[in-house]
Amino acid sequence: EEWRQSRGDVCRQSFAANKGSFRRIGASLKESGSVCIRMRAVVVDSQNVKYVKDMKVPTPEFDELQIRVVACALDELDIKVQKGEFSSLVSYPLTPGYQISGTVQQMGSAVRGFSKGDQVVAILPLDNGRGGLAEFVNVKHINAIKKPNNVSFSDAAACLLDGLRVYHTLHYLAHVKPGHFITIISHSPALNRICVELVRGMKDVRVIVVATTPPELNGLEGQGSHVVRVVDPRCESVVSCIMEETGGLGVDAVLDFQDLRGTSDKPHTQPTNLENHNNHDFKSNDDMDSVNPKPAGKHDNTLADGLSDRKDVDAIGEVDGLGTHAAEGGESSSLEDFFVPKALIIRCLAVHGKWCTTSQTLQLQAHESMQLAMRSASVCFLFEQAWLLSPRHHGKYLHILEDLMASLKKGVFRPVIAKTVKLDEVRGSLRLLKSTSKSGKVVVCVADR
């Protein structure tokens, strides 16, 4: 018995003396991948069932960074992925979350310009498979840039996709120049604020914002003279307001971000049969004529009946530019169900104007194409993931992200964060993302700094 006790004392003393060596050996095994490291991640299966799963941390490839995620911002893109709109690019089960900020944990052998512990931000491609709602994620090093130290992880993650959309639209699609008049149509307060604040830095560019959220929620109060008007399409005529501000000339560019939410399968389609006049899609003669023009001298009793149902509304304010409800029957007037129809957007364009839209199901009728042609106008489609899916202009893409981080560092704009949640609480946030995002971004704090 005495021998056993003495032997145990010797072992304990030996372990205490070599404790530092044991720790160094364990750390080296972890770095080499010999030890299996576990992590938590949110997984969405093909039935749209969300759960937190314990899984192995993937080893980075030769050209990848392994990022320890600190913050991941949820976006309207996550809504579309959950609805299955990108089934050709994503495969289930998957981990959502496409805009992240964190620190570099490991690097592949071909990675240059980064070191362990660097604070970085990245936008993940749709075909990445594993998104940012995990403790660790692997990213191609060409898709990440360093984050300024004085910018918080939450702010950096919350502005990535919206900033890329706005920057891409202003400079690469609409080609906005000094003296231009532009219209922003969006129901996202976070995107509205970033767009307006970035335009403020451009010389002599005037903005008309069409939004159903209050100006104070969009951050439009005190923005200066470049925001000439904020129009609520539920109670004001979009066309009349724009023509009044532009002297009847129209706007040089329409930035149409209505379809980011994915709230409607066909937000820009109008009924071809006027018998469905009770769905409140159009509120005046001008709106009806812009969709289904009638020959001169002919009348339609169905149209007359439909207009008589709305005569009280028309009499209150010449509401000839009201939007349309995406929900069937028009029973809901919530902001996510409200859209400005394509016919009205075309009427707002000036000669050589540009309509920049996020709609992926846009269909133009013959008379609408004629109106665009007579204005010598054009339609541009915005899909921000194109920067990641094609490496042809990757240098420009990295320049955009670096410019956004520099602007965020200088305080040119600030993201609108409505809610901050932990990783364990994210399942409920994903289910309520559509209703929560109307007041700002949802940021998931995956790990402590």
Short mmCIF file of C-alpha atoms in Angstrom, two decimals:
data_model
loop_
_atom_site.label_atom_id
_atom_site.label_comp_id
_atom_site.label_asym_id
_atom_site.label_seq_id
_atom_site.Cartn_x
_atom_site.Cartn_y
_atom_site.Cartn_z
CA GLU A 1 0.00 0.00 0.00
CA GLU A 2 2.84 2.38 0.82
CA TRP A 3 4.44 1.55 -2.53
CA ARG A 4 1.23 2.39 -4.39
CA GLN A 5 0.93 5.73 -2.65
CA SER A 6 4.53 6.65 -3.32
CA ARG A 7 4.16 5.61 -6.97
CA GLY A 8 1.05 7.79 -7.35
CA ASP A 9 2.86 10.77 -5.87
CA VAL A 10 5.68 10.32 -8.36
CA CYS A 11 3.25 10.21 -11.31
CA ARG A 12 1.45 13.34 -10.18
CA GLN A 13 4.71 15.21 -9.75
CA SER A 14 5.88 14.10 -13.19
CA PHE A 15 2.63 15.26 -14.82
CA ALA A 16 2.81 18.65 -13.10
CA ALA A 17 6.39 19.12 -14.25
CA ASN A 18 5.56 18.29 -17.88
CA LYS A 19 2.13 19.93 -18.04
CA GLY A 20 3.34 22.62 -20.46
CA SER A 21 4.81 20.03 -22.81
CA PHE A 22 1.56 18.07 -22.89
CA ARG A 23 -0.34 21.25 -23.83
CA ARG A 24 2.06 22.06 -26.66
CA ILE A 25 1.74 18.53 -28.01
CA GLY A 26 -2.07 18.76 -27.93
CA ALA A 27 -2.02 22.12 -29.72
CA SER A 28 0.25 20.78 -32.45
CA LEU A 29 -2.01 17.76 -32.95
CA LYS A 30 -5.01 20.04 -33.34
CA GLU A 31 -3.25 22.19 -35.93
CA SER A 32 -2.16 19.15 -37.90
CA GLY A 33 -5.71 17.73 -37.91
CA SER A 34 -4.76 14.60 -36.00
CA VAL A 35 -7.30 15.47 -33.32
CA CYS A 36 -10.97 15.69 -34.35
CA ILE A 37 -12.33 19.12 -33.39
CA ARG A 38 -16.09 19.46 -33.04
CA MET A 39 -18.32 22.45 -33.69
CA ARG A 40 -21.98 23.45 -33.62
CA ALA A 41 -23.80 24.45 -36.78
CA VAL A 42 -27.38 25.20 -37.85
CA VAL A 43 -28.57 22.71 -40.47
CA VAL A 44 -31.60 23.03 -42.75
CA ASP A 45 -32.78 19.87 -44.48
CA SER A 46 -34.87 19.42 -47.61
CA GLN A 47 -38.08 19.66 -45.56
CA ASN A 48 -37.01 23.09 -44.26
CA VAL A 49 -36.53 21.66 -40.76
CA LYS A 50 -33.91 23.60 -38.81
CA TYR A 51 -31.78 22.15 -36.00
CA VAL A 52 -28.40 22.72 -34.33
CA LYS A 53 -26.02 19.86 -35.03
CA ASP A 54 -22.69 18.88 -33.53
CA MET A 55 -20.29 18.04 -36.35
CA LYS A 56 -16.63 17.78 -37.23
CA VAL A 57 -14.76 20.95 -38.19
CA PRO A 58 -13.78 20.60 -41.86
CA THR A 59 -10.10 20.88 -42.75
CA PRO A 60 -9.39 23.84 -45.05
CA GLU A 61 -8.20 23.16 -48.61
CA PHE A 62 -4.93 24.55 -49.95
CA ASP A 63 -6.59 27.82 -51.03
CA GLU A 64 -9.02 28.26 -48.13
CA LEU A 65 -9.19 30.11 -44.85
CA GLN A 66 -10.73 28.50 -41.80
CA ILE A 67 -12.63 31.31 -40.08
CA ARG A 68 -13.86 31.21 -36.52
CA VAL A 69 -17.20 32.95 -36.99
CA VAL A 70 -17.97 35.74 -34.54
CA ALA A 71 -21.04 37.27 -36.24
CA CYS A 72 -23.30 36.18 -39.08
CA ALA A 73 -25.99 38.48 -40.47
CA LEU A 74 -29.19 37.03 -41.91
CA ASP A 75 -30.56 38.48 -45.11
CA GLU A 76 -33.43 38.33 -47.58
CA LEU A 77 -31.23 35.91 -49.51
CA ASP A 78 -31.73 33.38 -46.70
CA ILE A 79 -35.50 33.66 -47.20
CA LYS A 80 -35.16 32.81 -50.87
CA VAL A 81 -32.86 29.88 -50.16
CA GLN A 82 -35.36 28.48 -47.66
CA LYS A 83 -38.10 28.80 -50.30
CA GLY A 84 -36.00 26.76 -52.73
CA GLU A 85 -35.48 29.52 -55.31
CA PHE A 86 -31.84 28.53 -55.88
CA SER A 87 -32.25 24.77 -56.06
CA SER A 88 -29.77 24.59 -58.94
CA LEU A 89 -27.01 26.10 -56.79
CA VAL A 90 -27.67 24.73 -53.30
CA SER A 91 -28.06 21.15 -52.08
CA TYR A 92 -29.60 19.92 -48.85
CA PRO A 93 -28.80 19.58 -46.04
CA LEU A 94 -27.13 22.99 -45.86
CA THR A 95 -26.03 25.58 -43.33
CA PRO A 96 -27.52 29.05 -44.08
CA GLY A 97 -25.91 32.44 -43.52
CA TYR A 98 -23.92 34.18 -46.27
CA GLN A 99 -22.33 37.27 -44.68
CA ILE A 100 -19.88 36.67 -41.86
CA SER A 101 -17.14 38.28 -39.81
CA GLY A 102 -14.62 36.51 -37.62
CA THR A 103 -10.98 35.62 -37.09
CA VAL A 104 -8.63 33.42 -39.12
CA GLN A 105 -8.05 30.07 -37.37
CA GLN A 106 -6.15 28.09 -40.02
CA MET A 107 -4.88 28.65 -43.56
CA GLY A 108 -4.23 26.47 -46.57
CA SER A 109 -0.74 26.06 -47.99
CA ALA A 110 -1.40 28.40 -50.94
CA VAL A 111 -2.93 31.26 -48.92
CA ARG A 112 -1.00 34.53 -48.90
CA GLY A 113 -1.67 37.86 -47.28
CA PHE A 114 -3.38 36.50 -44.15
CA SER A 115 -2.10 35.27 -40.81
CA LYS A 116 -3.66 33.48 -37.88
CA GLY A 117 -5.77 35.80 -35.75
CA ASP A 118 -6.56 38.32 -38.52
CA GLN A 119 -10.03 39.84 -38.32
CA VAL A 120 -11.79 39.26 -41.64
CA VAL A 121 -15.16 39.57 -43.39
CA ALA A 122 -16.50 37.48 -46.26
CA ILE A 123 -19.56 36.83 -48.38
CA LEU A 124 -20.10 33.13 -48.92
CA PRO A 125 -21.15 31.80 -52.35
CA LEU A 126 -24.48 30.02 -52.65
CA ASP A 127 -22.74 26.83 -53.72
CA ASN A 128 -20.42 26.85 -50.71
CA GLY A 129 -22.63 24.30 -48.95
CA ARG A 130 -21.70 25.33 -45.42
CA GLY A 131 -22.79 28.81 -44.42
CA GLY A 132 -21.96 31.16 -41.60
CA LEU A 133 -24.37 29.84 -38.95
CA ALA A 134 -21.60 27.64 -37.57
CA GLU A 135 -18.69 28.09 -35.22
CA PHE A 136 -16.20 27.52 -38.05
CA VAL A 137 -16.47 27.89 -41.82
CA ASN A 138 -14.00 27.46 -44.69
CA VAL A 139 -13.82 30.24 -47.29
CA LYS A 140 -11.75 30.72 -50.43
CA HIS A 141 -9.10 33.26 -49.50
CA ILE A 142 -9.95 35.34 -52.58
CA ASN A 143 -13.47 35.92 -51.17
CA ALA A 144 -12.30 37.44 -47.86
CA ILE A 145 -10.77 40.76 -46.89
CA LYS A 146 -9.41 42.11 -43.61
CA LYS A 147 -11.79 44.00 -41.33
CA PRO A 148 -10.78 47.36 -39.80
CA ASN A 149 -10.04 46.96 -36.10
CA ASN A 150 -12.32 49.82 -35.05
CA VAL A 151 -15.36 48.30 -36.79
CA SER A 152 -17.43 45.85 -34.77
CA PHE A 153 -17.98 42.32 -36.02
CA SER A 154 -21.76 42.81 -36.02
CA ASP A 155 -21.68 46.04 -38.06
CA ALA A 156 -19.23 44.56 -40.56
CA ALA A 157 -21.36 41.47 -41.18
CA ALA A 158 -24.66 43.38 -41.35
CA CYS A 159 -23.65 45.66 -44.24
CA LEU A 160 -21.96 43.22 -46.64
CA LEU A 161 -24.74 42.07 -48.98
CA ASP A 162 -26.72 45.32 -48.91
CA GLY A 163 -23.56 47.33 -49.49
CA LEU A 164 -22.58 45.09 -52.41
CA ARG A 165 -26.06 45.46 -53.94
CA VAL A 166 -26.09 49.25 -53.65
CA TYR A 167 -22.50 49.71 -54.83
CA HIS A 168 -23.03 47.34 -57.77
CA THR A 169 -26.25 49.08 -58.81
CA LEU A 170 -24.99 52.66 -58.49
CA HIS A 171 -21.64 52.23 -60.22
CA TYR A 172 -21.90 49.20 -62.50
CA LEU A 173 -25.57 49.07 -63.58
CA ALA A 174 -27.12 52.55 -63.32
CA HIS A 175 -23.80 54.41 -63.83
CA VAL A 176 -25.06 57.27 -61.66
CA LYS A 177 -23.31 60.56 -62.42
CA PRO A 178 -23.46 64.11 -61.03
CA GLY A 179 -26.75 65.78 -61.82
CA HIS A 180 -28.73 62.53 -62.01
CA PHE A 181 -32.14 62.01 -60.44
CA ILE A 182 -32.69 58.48 -59.05
CA THR A 183 -35.57 56.66 -57.36
CA ILE A 184 -35.07 53.96 -54.73
CA ILE A 185 -37.92 51.46 -54.30
CA SER A 186 -37.35 49.22 -51.31
CA HIS A 187 -39.15 47.97 -48.23
CA SER A 188 -35.93 47.21 -46.31
CA PRO A 189 -34.89 49.94 -43.84
CA ALA A 190 -31.33 48.59 -43.71
CA LEU A 191 -30.88 48.78 -47.47
CA ASN A 192 -32.59 52.18 -47.72
CA ARG A 193 -30.23 53.71 -45.18
CA ILE A 194 -27.07 52.32 -46.79
CA CYS A 195 -28.23 53.42 -50.24
CA VAL A 196 -29.14 56.95 -49.19
CA GLU A 197 -25.96 57.46 -47.17
CA LEU A 198 -23.73 56.19 -49.98
CA VAL A 199 -25.49 58.46 -52.49
CA ARG A 200 -24.90 61.40 -50.16
CA GLY A 201 -21.19 61.15 -50.94
CA MET A 202 -21.86 61.51 -54.67
CA LYS A 203 -21.90 65.02 -56.08
CA ASP A 204 -25.24 66.59 -57.03
CA VAL A 205 -27.30 63.38 -57.08
CA ARG A 206 -30.90 63.76 -55.93
CA VAL A 207 -32.96 60.91 -54.55
CA ILE A 208 -36.65 60.06 -54.29
CA VAL A 209 -37.30 57.16 -51.90
CA VAL A 210 -40.40 55.00 -52.34
CA ALA A 211 -40.92 53.03 -49.14
CA THR A 212 -43.73 51.87 -46.88
CA THR A 213 -41.68 52.19 -43.69
CA PRO A 214 -41.55 55.47 -41.70
CA PRO A 215 -38.71 57.89 -42.60
CA GLU A 216 -37.24 57.66 -39.09
CA LEU A 217 -37.01 53.87 -39.40
CA ASN A 218 -35.26 54.17 -42.76
CA GLY A 219 -32.80 56.68 -41.33
CA LEU A 220 -33.97 59.28 -43.84
CA GLU A 221 -34.45 62.10 -41.35
CA GLY A 222 -31.70 64.70 -41.45
CA GLN A 223 -30.07 63.25 -44.55
CA GLY A 224 -29.82 66.61 -46.26
CA SER A 225 -31.17 68.12 -49.43
CA HIS A 226 -30.19 65.20 -51.69
CA VAL A 227 -33.29 63.28 -50.46
CA VAL A 228 -35.91 65.46 -52.07
CA ARG A 229 -38.94 63.33 -51.20
CA VAL A 230 -40.09 60.15 -49.45
CA VAL A 231 -43.16 58.62 -51.09
CA ASP A 232 -45.49 56.10 -49.47
CA PRO A 233 -47.05 54.14 -52.38
CA ARG A 234 -49.98 53.07 -50.21
CA CYS A 235 -51.41 56.57 -50.04
CA GLU A 236 -49.54 58.66 -52.65
CA SER A 237 -49.20 58.53 -56.41
CA VAL A 238 -45.68 57.36 -57.24
CA VAL A 239 -45.84 58.67 -60.82
CA SER A 240 -47.30 62.06 -59.91
CA CYS A 241 -44.78 62.63 -57.10
CA ILE A 242 -41.81 61.76 -59.29
CA MET A 243 -43.00 63.87 -62.22
CA GLU A 244 -43.66 66.77 -59.87
CA GLU A 245 -40.12 66.67 -58.47
CA THR A 246 -38.43 66.17 -61.85
CA GLY A 247 -40.45 68.73 -63.77
CA GLY A 248 -42.17 66.05 -65.81
CA LEU A 249 -38.89 64.61 -67.15
CA GLY A 250 -38.73 61.43 -65.07
CA VAL A 251 -35.75 59.90 -63.27
CA ASP A 252 -32.46 58.76 -64.76
CA ALA A 253 -32.47 55.48 -62.83
CA VAL A 254 -34.89 53.39 -60.78
CA LEU A 255 -33.24 51.15 -58.17
CA ASP A 256 -35.93 48.51 -57.71
CA PHE A 257 -35.14 46.28 -54.71
CA GLN A 258 -38.72 45.09 -54.14
CA ASP A 259 -38.12 41.45 -54.96
CA LEU A 260 -35.30 40.92 -52.43
CA ARG A 261 -37.71 39.46 -49.89
CA GLY A 262 -39.09 36.83 -52.22
CA THR A 263 -42.55 37.50 -50.83
CA SER A 264 -44.27 36.92 -54.12
CA ASP A 265 -43.59 34.52 -56.94
CA LYS A 266 -44.58 37.14 -59.52
CA PRO A 267 -44.39 40.58 -57.92
CA HIS A 268 -44.13 42.41 -61.25
CA THR A 269 -46.95 40.73 -63.15
CA GLN A 270 -50.35 42.31 -63.62
CA PRO A 271 -53.61 40.58 -64.45
CA THR A 272 -54.40 40.41 -68.15
CA ASN A 273 -58.07 39.86 -67.44
CA LEU A 274 -59.83 42.94 -66.14
CA GLU A 275 -62.51 40.82 -64.52
CA ASN A 276 -60.24 40.53 -61.48
CA HIS A 277 -60.76 44.18 -60.66
CA ASN A 278 -61.67 43.46 -57.04
CA ASN A 279 -58.09 42.55 -56.11
CA HIS A 280 -57.27 46.27 -55.76
CA ASP A 281 -54.25 45.98 -58.04
CA PHE A 282 -54.91 49.36 -59.66
CA LYS A 283 -56.59 52.41 -58.29
CA SER A 284 -57.12 54.73 -61.28
CA ASN A 285 -57.75 55.08 -65.00
CA ASP A 286 -54.09 55.90 -65.67
CA ASP A 287 -52.89 52.69 -64.01
CA MET A 288 -55.37 50.58 -65.92
CA ASP A 289 -54.50 52.21 -69.24
CA SER A 290 -50.79 51.64 -68.67
CA VAL A 291 -51.38 47.89 -68.31
CA ASN A 292 -54.18 47.23 -70.82
CA PRO A 293 -54.51 50.18 -73.23
CA LYS A 294 -57.93 50.45 -74.86
CA PRO A 295 -58.72 51.64 -78.39
CA ALA A 296 -60.08 55.16 -78.56
CA GLY A 297 -63.83 55.50 -78.29
CA LYS A 298 -64.42 52.05 -76.81
CA HIS A 299 -65.49 51.33 -73.28
CA ASP A 300 -65.40 48.31 -71.03
CA ASN A 301 -68.20 47.80 -68.52
CA THR A 302 -66.02 45.58 -66.38
CA LEU A 303 -63.41 48.29 -66.16
CA ALA A 304 -66.03 50.87 -65.29
CA ASP A 305 -67.38 48.67 -62.51
CA GLY A 306 -63.89 48.17 -61.12
CA LEU A 307 -63.15 51.87 -61.13
CA SER A 308 -66.44 52.72 -59.47
CA ASP A 309 -65.44 50.52 -56.54
CA ARG A 310 -62.38 52.76 -56.04
CA LYS A 311 -63.94 56.17 -56.73
CA ASP A 312 -63.79 57.15 -53.05
CA VAL A 313 -60.06 56.49 -52.91
CA ASP A 314 -59.41 58.29 -56.21
CA ALA A 315 -61.37 61.31 -55.05
CA ILE A 316 -59.27 61.68 -51.91
CA GLY A 317 -55.93 62.26 -53.56
CA GLU A 318 -55.70 61.42 -57.26
CA VAL A 319 -54.12 58.10 -56.36
CA ASP A 320 -53.03 57.18 -59.87
CA GLY A 321 -49.78 55.50 -58.90
CA LEU A 322 -50.61 53.20 -56.04
CA GLY A 323 -48.88 49.85 -55.82
CA THR A 324 -50.24 46.35 -55.87
CA HIS A 325 -50.73 43.68 -53.24
CA ALA A 326 -48.85 40.47 -53.79
CA ALA A 327 -51.25 38.46 -51.68
CA GLU A 328 -54.33 37.07 -53.37
CA GLY A 329 -57.45 39.12 -52.95
CA GLY A 330 -55.51 42.14 -51.74
CA GLU A 331 -56.74 41.58 -48.21
CA SER A 332 -53.39 42.30 -46.57
CA SER A 333 -51.89 45.79 -46.63
CA SER A 334 -48.69 44.86 -44.84
CA LEU A 335 -45.53 46.33 -46.29
CA GLU A 336 -44.08 42.99 -47.38
CA ASP A 337 -47.14 42.37 -49.60
CA PHE A 338 -46.99 45.78 -51.30
CA PHE A 339 -45.34 46.29 -54.69
CA VAL A 340 -45.10 49.11 -57.20
CA PRO A 341 -46.15 47.58 -60.55
CA LYS A 342 -43.77 47.48 -63.50
CA ALA A 343 -46.06 49.66 -65.63
CA LEU A 344 -45.72 52.52 -63.15
CA ILE A 345 -41.94 52.08 -62.92
CA ILE A 346 -41.62 52.40 -66.69
CA ARG A 347 -43.71 55.58 -66.66
CA CYS A 348 -41.30 57.09 -64.11
CA LEU A 349 -38.24 56.66 -66.35
CA ALA A 350 -36.70 59.55 -68.26
CA VAL A 351 -35.24 59.28 -71.75
CA HIS A 352 -32.20 56.94 -71.63
CA GLY A 353 -33.26 55.91 -68.14
CA LYS A 354 -32.23 52.65 -66.50
CA TRP A 355 -34.45 50.30 -64.52
CA CYS A 356 -32.29 48.18 -62.21
CA THR A 357 -34.30 45.34 -60.69
CA THR A 358 -33.73 42.30 -58.50
CA SER A 359 -36.71 40.46 -59.99
CA GLN A 360 -35.75 37.16 -61.59
CA THR A 361 -39.19 36.48 -63.10
CA LEU A 362 -39.75 39.80 -64.86
CA GLN A 363 -42.01 39.53 -67.93
CA LEU A 364 -42.77 42.50 -70.18
CA GLN A 365 -45.81 42.79 -72.41
CA ALA A 366 -45.60 44.22 -75.92
CA HIS A 367 -46.81 47.70 -75.04
CA GLU A 368 -44.42 47.86 -72.06
CA SER A 369 -41.47 46.99 -74.29
CA MET A 370 -42.64 49.72 -76.67
CA GLN A 371 -42.68 52.27 -73.85
CA LEU A 372 -39.12 51.32 -72.92
CA ALA A 373 -38.01 51.49 -76.55
CA MET A 374 -39.57 54.92 -77.10
CA ARG A 375 -37.65 56.18 -74.07
CA SER A 376 -34.48 54.44 -75.28
CA ALA A 377 -34.47 53.01 -71.75
CA SER A 378 -32.96 49.75 -70.56
CA VAL A 379 -33.57 47.08 -67.93
CA CYS A 380 -30.66 45.80 -65.82
CA PHE A 381 -30.83 42.76 -63.56
CA LEU A 382 -29.08 42.72 -60.20
CA PHE A 383 -27.85 39.43 -58.76
CA GLU A 384 -25.06 40.11 -56.29
CA GLN A 385 -23.93 36.48 -56.15
CA ALA A 386 -22.71 36.79 -59.75
CA TRP A 387 -19.54 38.37 -58.35
CA LEU A 388 -18.80 35.13 -56.47
CA LEU A 389 -19.96 32.65 -59.11
CA SER A 390 -17.70 34.11 -61.80
CA PRO A 391 -14.06 35.07 -61.06
CA ARG A 392 -13.70 37.25 -64.15
CA HIS A 393 -14.06 40.56 -62.29
CA HIS A 394 -12.89 39.40 -58.88
CA GLY A 395 -10.54 42.34 -58.45
CA LYS A 396 -13.47 44.76 -58.77
CA TYR A 397 -15.44 42.70 -56.25
CA LEU A 398 -12.65 42.90 -53.66
CA HIS A 399 -12.37 46.63 -54.34
CA ILE A 400 -16.08 47.02 -53.55
CA LEU A 401 -15.72 45.19 -50.21
CA GLU A 402 -12.63 47.21 -49.28
CA ASP A 403 -14.42 50.45 -50.14
CA LEU A 404 -17.41 49.41 -48.03
CA MET A 405 -15.19 48.64 -45.02
CA ALA A 406 -13.37 51.95 -45.46
CA SER A 407 -16.69 53.84 -45.59
CA LEU A 408 -17.91 51.98 -42.52
CA LYS A 409 -14.68 52.84 -40.71
CA LYS A 410 -15.10 56.55 -41.55
CA GLY A 411 -18.73 56.53 -40.43
CA VAL A 412 -20.14 57.28 -43.89
CA PHE A 413 -22.99 54.85 -43.16
CA ARG A 414 -24.18 52.64 -40.35
CA PRO A 415 -26.12 49.38 -40.73
CA VAL A 416 -29.57 49.01 -39.19
CA ILE A 417 -29.53 46.06 -36.77
CA ALA A 418 -32.97 45.17 -35.45
CA LYS A 419 -32.12 42.10 -33.40
CA THR A 420 -29.09 40.24 -32.07
CA VAL A 421 -29.45 36.57 -31.10
CA LYS A 422 -27.26 33.67 -30.00
CA LEU A 423 -26.62 30.59 -32.11
CA ASP A 424 -28.96 28.46 -30.00
CA GLU A 425 -31.81 30.92 -30.61
CA VAL A 426 -31.38 31.19 -34.37
CA ARG A 427 -33.98 28.59 -35.35
CA GLY A 428 -36.81 30.85 -34.27
CA SER A 429 -35.17 33.83 -35.97
CA LEU A 430 -34.99 31.95 -39.27
CA ARG A 431 -38.71 31.19 -39.09
CA LEU A 432 -39.54 34.84 -38.37
CA LEU A 433 -36.93 36.35 -40.67
CA LYS A 434 -39.47 37.81 -43.10
CA SER A 435 -41.29 39.78 -40.40
CA THR A 436 -38.16 40.71 -38.44
CA SER A 437 -36.15 42.04 -41.37
CA LYS A 438 -38.69 44.81 -42.08
CA SER A 439 -37.20 46.75 -39.16
CA GLY A 440 -33.53 45.95 -39.81
CA LYS A 441 -30.95 43.18 -39.93
CA VAL A 442 -30.85 40.10 -37.72
CA VAL A 443 -27.30 39.37 -36.52
CA VAL A 444 -26.36 36.03 -34.97
CA CYS A 445 -23.51 36.20 -32.44
CA VAL A 446 -21.91 32.81 -32.99
CA ALA A 447 -18.91 33.26 -30.69
CA ASP A 448 -17.46 35.81 -28.32
CA ARG A 449 -14.70 38.00 -29.61
#
